[in-house]
Coordinates of C-alpha atoms and ligand atoms in Angstrom, one line a residue:
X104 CA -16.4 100.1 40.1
X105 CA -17.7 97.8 42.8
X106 CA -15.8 95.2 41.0
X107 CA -12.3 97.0 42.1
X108 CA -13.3 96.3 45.9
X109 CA -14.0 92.6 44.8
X110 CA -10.5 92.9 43.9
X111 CA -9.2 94.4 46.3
X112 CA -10.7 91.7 49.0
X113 CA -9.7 88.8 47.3
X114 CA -6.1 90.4 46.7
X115 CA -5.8 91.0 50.2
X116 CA -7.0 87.6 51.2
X117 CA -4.6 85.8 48.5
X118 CA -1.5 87.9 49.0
X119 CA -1.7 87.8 53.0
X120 CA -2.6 91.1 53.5
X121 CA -6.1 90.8 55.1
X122 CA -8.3 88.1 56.0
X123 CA -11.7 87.5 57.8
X124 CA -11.0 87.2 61.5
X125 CA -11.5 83.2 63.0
X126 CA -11.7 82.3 59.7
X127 CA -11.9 78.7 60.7
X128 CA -14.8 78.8 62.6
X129 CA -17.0 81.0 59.8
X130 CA -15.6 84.0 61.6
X131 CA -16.9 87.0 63.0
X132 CA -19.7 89.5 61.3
X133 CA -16.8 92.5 59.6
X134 CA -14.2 91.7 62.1
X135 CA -10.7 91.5 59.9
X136 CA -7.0 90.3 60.6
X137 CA -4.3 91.8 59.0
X138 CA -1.7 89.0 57.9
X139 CA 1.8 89.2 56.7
X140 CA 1.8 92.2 54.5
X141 CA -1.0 94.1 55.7
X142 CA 0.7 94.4 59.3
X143 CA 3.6 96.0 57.1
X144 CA 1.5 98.2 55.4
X145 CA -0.3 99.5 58.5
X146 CA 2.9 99.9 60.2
X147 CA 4.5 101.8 57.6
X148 CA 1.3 104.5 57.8
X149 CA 1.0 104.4 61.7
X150 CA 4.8 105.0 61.8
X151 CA 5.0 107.6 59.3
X152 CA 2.3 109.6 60.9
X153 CA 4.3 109.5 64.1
X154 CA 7.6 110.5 62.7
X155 CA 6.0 113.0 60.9
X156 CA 3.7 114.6 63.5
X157 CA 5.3 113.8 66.6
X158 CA 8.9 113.1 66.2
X159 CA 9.6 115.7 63.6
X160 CA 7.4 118.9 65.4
X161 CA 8.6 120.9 68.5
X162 CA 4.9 121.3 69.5
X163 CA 3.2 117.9 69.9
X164 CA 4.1 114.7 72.4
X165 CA 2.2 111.5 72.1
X166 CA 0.7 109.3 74.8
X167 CA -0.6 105.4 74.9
X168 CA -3.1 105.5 77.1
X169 CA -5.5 102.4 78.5
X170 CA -8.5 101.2 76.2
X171 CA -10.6 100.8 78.9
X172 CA -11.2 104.5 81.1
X173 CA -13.8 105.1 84.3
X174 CA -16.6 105.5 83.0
X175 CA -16.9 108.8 84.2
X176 CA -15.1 110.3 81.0
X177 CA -18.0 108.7 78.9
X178 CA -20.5 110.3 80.7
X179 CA -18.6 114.3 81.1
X180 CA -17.8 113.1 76.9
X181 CA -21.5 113.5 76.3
X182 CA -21.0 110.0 75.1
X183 CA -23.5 108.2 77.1
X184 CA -25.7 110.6 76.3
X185 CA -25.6 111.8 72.8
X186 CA -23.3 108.7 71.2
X187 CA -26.1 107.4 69.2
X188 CA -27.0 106.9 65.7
X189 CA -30.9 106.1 65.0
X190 CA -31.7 102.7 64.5
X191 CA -34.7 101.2 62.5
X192 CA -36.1 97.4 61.9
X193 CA -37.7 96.2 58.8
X194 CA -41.3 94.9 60.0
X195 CA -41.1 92.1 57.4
X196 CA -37.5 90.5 57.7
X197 CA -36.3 92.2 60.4
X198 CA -33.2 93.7 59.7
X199 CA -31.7 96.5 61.5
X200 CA -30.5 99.2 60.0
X201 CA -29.1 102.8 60.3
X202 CA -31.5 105.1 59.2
X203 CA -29.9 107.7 57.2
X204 CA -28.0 104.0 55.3
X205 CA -31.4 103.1 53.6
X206 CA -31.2 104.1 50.0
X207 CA -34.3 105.1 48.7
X208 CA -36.4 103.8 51.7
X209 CA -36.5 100.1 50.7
X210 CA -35.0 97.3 52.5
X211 CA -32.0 96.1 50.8
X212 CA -32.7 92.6 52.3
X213 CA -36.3 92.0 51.4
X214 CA -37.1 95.1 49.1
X215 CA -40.3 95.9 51.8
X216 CA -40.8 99.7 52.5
X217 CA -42.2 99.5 56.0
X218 CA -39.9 100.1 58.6
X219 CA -40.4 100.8 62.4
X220 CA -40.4 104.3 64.0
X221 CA -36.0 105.3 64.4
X222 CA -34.8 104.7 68.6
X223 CA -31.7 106.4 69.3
X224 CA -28.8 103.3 69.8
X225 CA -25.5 103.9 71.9
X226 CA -22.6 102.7 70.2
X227 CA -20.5 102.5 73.0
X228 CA -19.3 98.8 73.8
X229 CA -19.8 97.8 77.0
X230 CA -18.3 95.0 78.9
X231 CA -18.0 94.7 83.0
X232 CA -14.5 94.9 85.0
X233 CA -13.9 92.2 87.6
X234 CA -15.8 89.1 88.6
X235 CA -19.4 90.6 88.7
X236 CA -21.7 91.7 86.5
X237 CA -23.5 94.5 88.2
X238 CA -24.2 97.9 86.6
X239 CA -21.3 99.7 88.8
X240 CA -19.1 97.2 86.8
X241 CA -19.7 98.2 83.7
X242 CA -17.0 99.9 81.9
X243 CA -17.0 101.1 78.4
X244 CA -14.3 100.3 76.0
X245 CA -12.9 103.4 74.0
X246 CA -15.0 104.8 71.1
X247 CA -12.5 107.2 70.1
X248 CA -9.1 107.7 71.1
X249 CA -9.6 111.8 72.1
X250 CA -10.6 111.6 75.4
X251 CA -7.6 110.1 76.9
X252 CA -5.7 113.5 75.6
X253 CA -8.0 115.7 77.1
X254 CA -8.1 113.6 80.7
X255 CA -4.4 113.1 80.6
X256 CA -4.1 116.8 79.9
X257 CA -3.3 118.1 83.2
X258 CA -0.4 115.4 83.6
X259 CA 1.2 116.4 80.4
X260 CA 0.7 120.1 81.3
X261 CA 2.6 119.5 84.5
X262 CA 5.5 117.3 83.1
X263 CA 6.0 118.9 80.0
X264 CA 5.7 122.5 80.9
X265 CA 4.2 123.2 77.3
X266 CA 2.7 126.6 75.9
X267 CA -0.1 126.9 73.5
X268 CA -0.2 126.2 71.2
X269 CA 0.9 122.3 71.6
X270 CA -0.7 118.9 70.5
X271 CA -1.0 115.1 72.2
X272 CA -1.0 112.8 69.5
X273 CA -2.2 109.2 70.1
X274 CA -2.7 105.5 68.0
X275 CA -4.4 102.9 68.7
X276 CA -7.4 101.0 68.8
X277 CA -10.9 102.3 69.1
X278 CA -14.4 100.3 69.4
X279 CA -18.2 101.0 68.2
X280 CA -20.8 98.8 68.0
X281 CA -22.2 99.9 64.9
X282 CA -25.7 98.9 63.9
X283 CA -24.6 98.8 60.3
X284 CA -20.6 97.6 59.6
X285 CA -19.6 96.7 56.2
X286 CA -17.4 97.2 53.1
X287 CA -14.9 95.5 54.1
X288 CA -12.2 97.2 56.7
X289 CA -14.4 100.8 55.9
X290 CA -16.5 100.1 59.1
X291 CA -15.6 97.8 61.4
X292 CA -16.7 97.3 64.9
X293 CA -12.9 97.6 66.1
X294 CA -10.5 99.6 64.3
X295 CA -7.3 102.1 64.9
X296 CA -7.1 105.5 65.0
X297 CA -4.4 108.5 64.8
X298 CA -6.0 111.6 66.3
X299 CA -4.3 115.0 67.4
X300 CA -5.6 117.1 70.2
X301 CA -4.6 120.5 69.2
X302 CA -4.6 122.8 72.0
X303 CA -4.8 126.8 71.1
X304 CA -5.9 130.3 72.3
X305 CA -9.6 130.7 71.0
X306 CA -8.5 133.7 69.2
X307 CA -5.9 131.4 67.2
X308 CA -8.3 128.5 66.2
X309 CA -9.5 129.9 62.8
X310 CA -5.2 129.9 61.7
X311 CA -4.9 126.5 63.3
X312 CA -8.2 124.9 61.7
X313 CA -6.6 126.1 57.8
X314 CA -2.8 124.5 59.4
X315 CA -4.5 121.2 60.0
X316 CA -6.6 121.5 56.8
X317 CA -3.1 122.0 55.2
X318 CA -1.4 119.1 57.1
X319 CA -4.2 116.3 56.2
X320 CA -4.0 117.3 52.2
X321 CA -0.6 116.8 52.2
X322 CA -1.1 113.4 54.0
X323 CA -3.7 112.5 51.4
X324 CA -1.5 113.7 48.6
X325 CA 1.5 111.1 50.3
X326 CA -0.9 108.5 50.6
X327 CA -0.9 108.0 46.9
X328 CA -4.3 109.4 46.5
X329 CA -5.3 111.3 43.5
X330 CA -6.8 114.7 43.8
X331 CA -9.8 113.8 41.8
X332 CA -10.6 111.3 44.3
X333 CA -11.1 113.7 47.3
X334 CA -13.3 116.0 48.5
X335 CA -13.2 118.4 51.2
X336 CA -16.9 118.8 52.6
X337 CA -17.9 121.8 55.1
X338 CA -20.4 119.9 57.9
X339 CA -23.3 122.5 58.3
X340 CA -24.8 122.7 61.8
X341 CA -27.0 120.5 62.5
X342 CA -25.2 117.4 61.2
X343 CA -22.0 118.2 63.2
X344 CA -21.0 115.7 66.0
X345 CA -22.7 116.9 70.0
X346 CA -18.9 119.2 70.1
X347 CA -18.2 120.3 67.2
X348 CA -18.4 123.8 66.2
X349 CA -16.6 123.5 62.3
X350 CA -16.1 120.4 61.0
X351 CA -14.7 119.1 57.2
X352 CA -15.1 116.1 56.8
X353 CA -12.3 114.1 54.2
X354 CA -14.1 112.3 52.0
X355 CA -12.8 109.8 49.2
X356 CA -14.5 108.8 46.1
X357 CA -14.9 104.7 47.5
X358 CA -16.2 102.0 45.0
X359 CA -19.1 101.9 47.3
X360 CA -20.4 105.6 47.0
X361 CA -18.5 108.8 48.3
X362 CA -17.7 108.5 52.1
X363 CA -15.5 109.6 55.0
X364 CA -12.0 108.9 54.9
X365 CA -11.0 111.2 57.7
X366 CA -12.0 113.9 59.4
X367 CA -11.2 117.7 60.8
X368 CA -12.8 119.7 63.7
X369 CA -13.0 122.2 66.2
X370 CA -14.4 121.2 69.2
X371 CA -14.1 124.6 71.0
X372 CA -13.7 124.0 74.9
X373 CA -16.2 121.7 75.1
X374 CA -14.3 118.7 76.1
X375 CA -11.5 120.3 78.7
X376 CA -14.9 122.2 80.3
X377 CA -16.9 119.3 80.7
X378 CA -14.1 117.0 82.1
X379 CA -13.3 120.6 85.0
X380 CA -16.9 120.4 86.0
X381 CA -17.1 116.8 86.0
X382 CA -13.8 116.1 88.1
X383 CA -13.3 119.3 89.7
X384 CA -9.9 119.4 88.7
X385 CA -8.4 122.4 87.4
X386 CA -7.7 121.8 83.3
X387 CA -7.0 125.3 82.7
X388 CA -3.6 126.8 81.1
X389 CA -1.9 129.5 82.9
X390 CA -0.2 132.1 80.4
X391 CA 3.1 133.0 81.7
X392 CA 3.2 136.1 79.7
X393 CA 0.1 137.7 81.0
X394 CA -0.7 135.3 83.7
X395 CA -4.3 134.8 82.9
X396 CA -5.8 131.5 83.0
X397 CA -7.6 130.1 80.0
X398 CA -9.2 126.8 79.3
X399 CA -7.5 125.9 75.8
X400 CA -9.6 125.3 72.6
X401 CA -9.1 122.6 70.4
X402 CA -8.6 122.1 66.9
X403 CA -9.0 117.8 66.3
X404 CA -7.2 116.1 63.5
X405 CA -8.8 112.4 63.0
X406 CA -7.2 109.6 60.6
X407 CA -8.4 105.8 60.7
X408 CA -5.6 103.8 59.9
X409 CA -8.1 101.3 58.7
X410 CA -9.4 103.6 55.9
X411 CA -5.8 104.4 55.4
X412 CA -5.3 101.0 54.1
X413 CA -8.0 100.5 52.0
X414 CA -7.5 103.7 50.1
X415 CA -4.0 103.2 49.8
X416 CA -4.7 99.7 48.2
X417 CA -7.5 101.2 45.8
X418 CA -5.3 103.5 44.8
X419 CA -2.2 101.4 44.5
X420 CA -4.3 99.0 42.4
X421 CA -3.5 98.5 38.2
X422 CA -3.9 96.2 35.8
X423 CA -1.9 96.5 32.7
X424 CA -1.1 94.8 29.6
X425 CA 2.3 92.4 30.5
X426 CA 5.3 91.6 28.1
X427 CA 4.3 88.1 28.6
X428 CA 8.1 87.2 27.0
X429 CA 9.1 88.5 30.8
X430 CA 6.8 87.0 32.9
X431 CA 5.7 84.1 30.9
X432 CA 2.3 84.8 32.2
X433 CA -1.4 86.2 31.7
X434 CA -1.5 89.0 29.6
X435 CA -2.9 91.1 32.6
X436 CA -0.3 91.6 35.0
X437 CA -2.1 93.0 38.5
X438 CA 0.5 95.4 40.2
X439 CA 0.0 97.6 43.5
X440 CA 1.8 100.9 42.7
X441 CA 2.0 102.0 46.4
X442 CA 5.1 104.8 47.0
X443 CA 7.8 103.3 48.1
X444 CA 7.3 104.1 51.8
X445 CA 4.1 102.6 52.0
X446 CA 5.2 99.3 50.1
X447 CA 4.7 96.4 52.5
X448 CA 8.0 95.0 51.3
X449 CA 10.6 97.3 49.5
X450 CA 13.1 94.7 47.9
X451 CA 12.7 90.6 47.1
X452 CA 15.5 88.7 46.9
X453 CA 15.3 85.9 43.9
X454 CA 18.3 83.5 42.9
X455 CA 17.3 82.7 39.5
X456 CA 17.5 79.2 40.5
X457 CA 17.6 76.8 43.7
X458 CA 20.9 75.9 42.9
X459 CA 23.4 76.2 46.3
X460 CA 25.9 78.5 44.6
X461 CA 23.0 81.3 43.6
X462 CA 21.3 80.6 47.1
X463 CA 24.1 81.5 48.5
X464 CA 25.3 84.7 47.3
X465 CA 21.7 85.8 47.2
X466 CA 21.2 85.4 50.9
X467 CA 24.4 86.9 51.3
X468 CA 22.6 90.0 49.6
X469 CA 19.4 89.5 51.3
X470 CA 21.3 89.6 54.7
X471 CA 23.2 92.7 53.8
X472 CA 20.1 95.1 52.4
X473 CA 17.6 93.4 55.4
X474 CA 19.7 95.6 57.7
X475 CA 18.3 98.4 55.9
X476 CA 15.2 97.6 54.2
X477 CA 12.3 95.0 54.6
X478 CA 13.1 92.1 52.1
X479 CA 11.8 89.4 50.8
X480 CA 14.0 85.9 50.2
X481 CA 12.2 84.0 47.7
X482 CA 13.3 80.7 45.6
X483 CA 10.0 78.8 44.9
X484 CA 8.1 78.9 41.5
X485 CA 9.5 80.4 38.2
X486 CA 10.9 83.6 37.8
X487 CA 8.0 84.8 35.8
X488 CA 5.6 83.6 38.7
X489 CA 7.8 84.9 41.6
X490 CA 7.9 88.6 39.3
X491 CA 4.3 88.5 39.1
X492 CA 4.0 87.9 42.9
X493 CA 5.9 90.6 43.9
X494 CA 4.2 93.1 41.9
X495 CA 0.9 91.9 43.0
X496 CA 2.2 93.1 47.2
X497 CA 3.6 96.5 45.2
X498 CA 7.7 95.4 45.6
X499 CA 9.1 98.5 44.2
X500 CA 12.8 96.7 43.6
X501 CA 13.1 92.8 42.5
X502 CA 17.2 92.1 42.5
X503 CA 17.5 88.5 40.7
X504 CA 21.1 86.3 41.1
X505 CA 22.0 84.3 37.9
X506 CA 24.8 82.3 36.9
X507 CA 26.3 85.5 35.2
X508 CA 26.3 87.0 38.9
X509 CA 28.8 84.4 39.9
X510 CA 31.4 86.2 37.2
X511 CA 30.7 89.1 36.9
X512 CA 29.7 90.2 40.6
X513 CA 26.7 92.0 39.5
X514 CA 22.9 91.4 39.8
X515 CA 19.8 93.0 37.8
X516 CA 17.4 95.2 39.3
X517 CA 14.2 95.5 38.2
X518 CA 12.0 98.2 39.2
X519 CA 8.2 97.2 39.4
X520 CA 6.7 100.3 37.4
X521 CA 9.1 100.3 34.2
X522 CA 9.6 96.5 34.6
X523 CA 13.4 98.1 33.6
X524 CA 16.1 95.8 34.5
X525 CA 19.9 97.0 35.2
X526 CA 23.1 95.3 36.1
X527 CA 24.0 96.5 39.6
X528 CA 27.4 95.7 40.9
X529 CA 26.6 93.4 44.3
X530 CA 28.5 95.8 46.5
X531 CA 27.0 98.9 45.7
X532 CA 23.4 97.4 45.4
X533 CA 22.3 99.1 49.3
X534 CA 23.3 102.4 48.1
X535 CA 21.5 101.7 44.8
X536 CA 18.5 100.6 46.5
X537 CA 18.6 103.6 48.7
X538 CA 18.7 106.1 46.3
X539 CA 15.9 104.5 44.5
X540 CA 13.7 103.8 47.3
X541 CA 14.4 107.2 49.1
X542 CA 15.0 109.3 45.7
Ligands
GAP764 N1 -12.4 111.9 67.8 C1 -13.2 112.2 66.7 C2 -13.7 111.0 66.0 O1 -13.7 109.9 66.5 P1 -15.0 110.2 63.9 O2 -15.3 110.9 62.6 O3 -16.1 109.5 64.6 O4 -14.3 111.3 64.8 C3 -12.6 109.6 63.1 O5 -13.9 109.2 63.6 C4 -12.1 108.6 62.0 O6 -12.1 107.3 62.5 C5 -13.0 108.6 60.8 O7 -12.7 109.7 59.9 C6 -12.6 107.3 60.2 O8 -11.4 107.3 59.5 C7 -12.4 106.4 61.5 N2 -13.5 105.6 61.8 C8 -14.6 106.0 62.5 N3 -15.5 105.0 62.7 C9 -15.0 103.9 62.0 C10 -15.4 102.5 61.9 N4 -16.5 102.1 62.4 N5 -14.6 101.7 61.2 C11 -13.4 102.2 60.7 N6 -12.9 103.4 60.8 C12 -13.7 104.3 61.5

C-alpha cells in the first residue's frame, strides 16, 4: 500500500501535476507546486464546490477575505492561546516531533526511546507588517480560513439582509507551522481550504449538523471515493478542538494509515461571542418575526482542497493489463480513472501524424471543442505513446485524425475506460463529447 503513494508522487511529478516547490535549489521541507495538470485538477474541485454550495443555494454567499487579519481575532479565536499541539525532542538525535505521531514510543529517526518532557507549540505563523520588527508588528498569517466569516459577519448581515439560517462560504489559502508535515501534500505548512460558516437558531443545530453530514458524503461519493475507504468518526470530548461542542471527523483509508480527510463541527456560539466581547461590536441577529435578538450558532463544514487532491488521485489510480496491439506498449498500462469533472483535461486532440493536412483539420477540431471543454493538442511521439499519456493524466475522450478523416469527414473517439473507439462525424463531435462528458 505505501507503494501506491510512491506512485502517486512520482506520477504527479512526471505528468506535471505536482512537484517539490524551488526544486532547483533542493527546495523547501513539504512545500509543493502544483504544475500544469494539478492546477486543473484543483480548479475543477475548488470550482465545483462553489457552484455547488454557493452558486446553486439560496442560503449561502461567499467572501475573499485578506490572509493576513489584526491580530486581535487570533487572540478573541482562542488561537494564541490554545492553537497548540505538544511537542517533544529526541534526547539522542534530536528530532522534533508531535507527540501523539510517535508510533510505539520510539524514534523513527534513531530508534532511541527517550524523549523530553511534551511543551505546548503554537502553530500560528508569524511574520511582522511594515519596516520594523517589534512585537506590536507582529501579525499572524491565517491558520484557518473561519475567522474571517465570523469577523465579516456583521457586514454581510447588514448588506445582505439574511435570515437564519444562512452560510458564508470562503477558499483559499491557510498556514500552520506544523512540527511534523509530511506525506506528501497530506500536511503541508501552506495549504487551501473550503470551509462554510453555517449560521442557525441553537434549537436548529442538531437538523443542520445531520444536513451538513448529508452534504459532505455526497461530496465524498462525487469525489470518486469508494465507500469502503471512509469512515465517519464521532470526536469524544476531550479530543475536540478548544470550540467545538460535536465534531466528526472524515477520515479516509490513506496508504499511510487512516487519517483526516475533512472535517464537520459545531462550534456553538463560541466564536461570534468571543469576537462581541472582544470588539464590542454587536454580532447578534435580530429575528424579525419575534424581534428577539440572538447570537447565531454555528454548524462548520471543513474541506482541504489539498487532501482533495490526493484522494482523488489515489482513487483515480489503476493499473491494468493493456492490449499491447493498441498501444504498442508495456503490458501495464497506468490510467487515472477520475469522473469526468474532476479530469484535469477532458478531451486530447491527436492527428495520427504530423503531416500539414491532418494538423490542420485537427486544430480545426481542437479550436472548435476548446470553446467548450479543456483540450489537449498533441502531435509528438507515437500514437501508442501519446494514448498511454493521456490515460496516465485521466483524459476521459482521445479523438485521433487519420488519413481516412480527410474522406470521410469523421474521426474516432476513444474513451479511456473501455479503450472503445467509434467513428464520429467531425461536425457533431462537441455534441458527442458533451453527452459523454456530461451524460
Ligand atoms: N476551521 C476548522 C479547521 O480549520 P481543521 O480540522 O484544523 O479545522 C480543516 O482543518 C481541514 O483542513 C482538514 O480536515 C484538512 O482537510 C485541512 N488541513 C488541516 N491542516 C492541514 C495541513 N497541515 N495540510 C493540509 N491540509 C490541512
Amino acid at each position: 500500500m505505501e507503494d501506491l503513494m510512491q506512485k502517486i508522487v512520482s506520477l504527479a511529478k512526471r505528468r506535471g501535476f505536482i512537484f517539490p516547490s524551488s526544486e532547483i535549489y533542493g527546495g523547501l521541507a513539504n512545500s509543493f507546486d502544483y504544475g500544469p495538470l494539478g492546477v486543473e485538477l484543483k480548479n475543477n474541485i475548488k470550482q465545483e464546490w462553489w457552484k455547488r454550495f454557493v452558486h446553486q443555494r439560496t442560503d449561502i454567499v461567499g467572501i475573499d477575505a485578506a490572509l493576513l487579519m489584526n491580530p486581535k481575532v487570533w487572540e478573541a479565536s482562542g488561537h494564541i492561546a490554545g492553537f497548540n499541539d505538544p511537542l517533544v525532542e529526541c534526547k539522542k538525535c534530536h528530532t522534533r516531533f508531535r507527540e501523539d505521531q510517535i508510533a510505539n514510543n520510539v524514534c523513527s529517526s534513531c530508534k532511541s526511546k527517550d524523549f523530553t518532557p511534551a511543551k505546548q507549540f503554537n502553530l500560528m505563523l508569524k511574520t511582522f507588517l511594515g519596516p520594523v520588527e517589534s512585537n506590536e508588528n507582529i501579525v499572524y498569517f491565517r491558520p484557518e480560513t473561519a475567522q474571517a466569516m465570523f469577523v465579516d459577519f456583521k457586514s454581510i448581515l447588514d448588506t445582505t439582509h439574511r435570515r437564519l439560517p444562512f452560510g458564508i462560504a470562503q477558499v483559499g489559502k491557510a498556514f500552520r507551522n506544523e512540527i511534523t508535515p509530511g506525506n506528501f501534500i497530506f500536511r503541508t505548512r501552506e495549504f487551501e481550504q473550503m470551509e462554510i460558516e453555517y449560521f442557525v437558531k441553537e434549537s436548529d443545530w442538531k437538523k443542520y449538523f445531520e444536513h451538513w453530514l448529508k452534504e459532505m458524503k455526497q461530496w465524498v461519493k462525487d469525489l470518486g471515493v469508494s465507500e469502503k475507504m471512509v469512515e465517519y468518526v464521532e470526536i469524544q470530548e476531550g479530543e475536540r478542538a478548544h470550540y467545538s461542542k460535536r465534531t466528526v471527523d472524515i477520515e479516509y483509508k490513506y496508504p499511510f494509515g487512516q487519517k483526516e480527510l475533512y472535517g464537520l463541527a459545531y462550534r456553538g456560539d463560541f466564536d461570534l461571542k468571543n469576537h462581541m466581547k472582544a470588539s464590542s461590536q454587536d454580532l447578534s441577529w435580530q429575528d424579525p418575526e419575534t424581534n428577539e435578538k440572538i447570537v447565531p450558532h454555528v454548524i462548520e463544514p471543513s474541506w482541504g482542497v489539498d487532501r482533495s487532491v490526493l484522494v482523488a488521485m489515489l482513487e483515480a489510480y489503476h493499473e491494468e493489463q493493456a492490449p499491447t496491439a493498441e498501444e504498442g506498449e508495456s503490458a501495464t498500462r497506468v490510467v487515472m480513472k477520475f469522473p469526468a469533472w474532476l479530469a484535469p483535461v477532458k478531451v486530447a486532440v491527436l492527428p495520427l501524424s504530423k503531416k500539414d493536412e491532418l494538423a490542420k483539420v485537427a486544430k480545426e477540431i481542437y479550436g472548435e471543442l476548446s470553446k467548450g471543454f479543456v483540450c489537449e493538442y498533441d502531435e509528438t511521439q507515437s500514437i501508442g505513446k501519446r494514448y498511454r499519456r493521456q490515460d496516465e493524466i485521466g483524459t476521459p475522450l482521445v479523438i485521433t485524425v487519420d488519413f481516412e478523416s480527410l474522406k470521410d469527414k469523421k474521426a474516432t473517439v476513444r474513451n479511456r475506460d473501455t479503450m472503445k473507439q467509434e467513428r464520429i462525424k467531425i461536425k457533431d463531435l462537441a455534441d458527442t463529447v458533451s453527452a459523454k462528458l456530461h451524460g
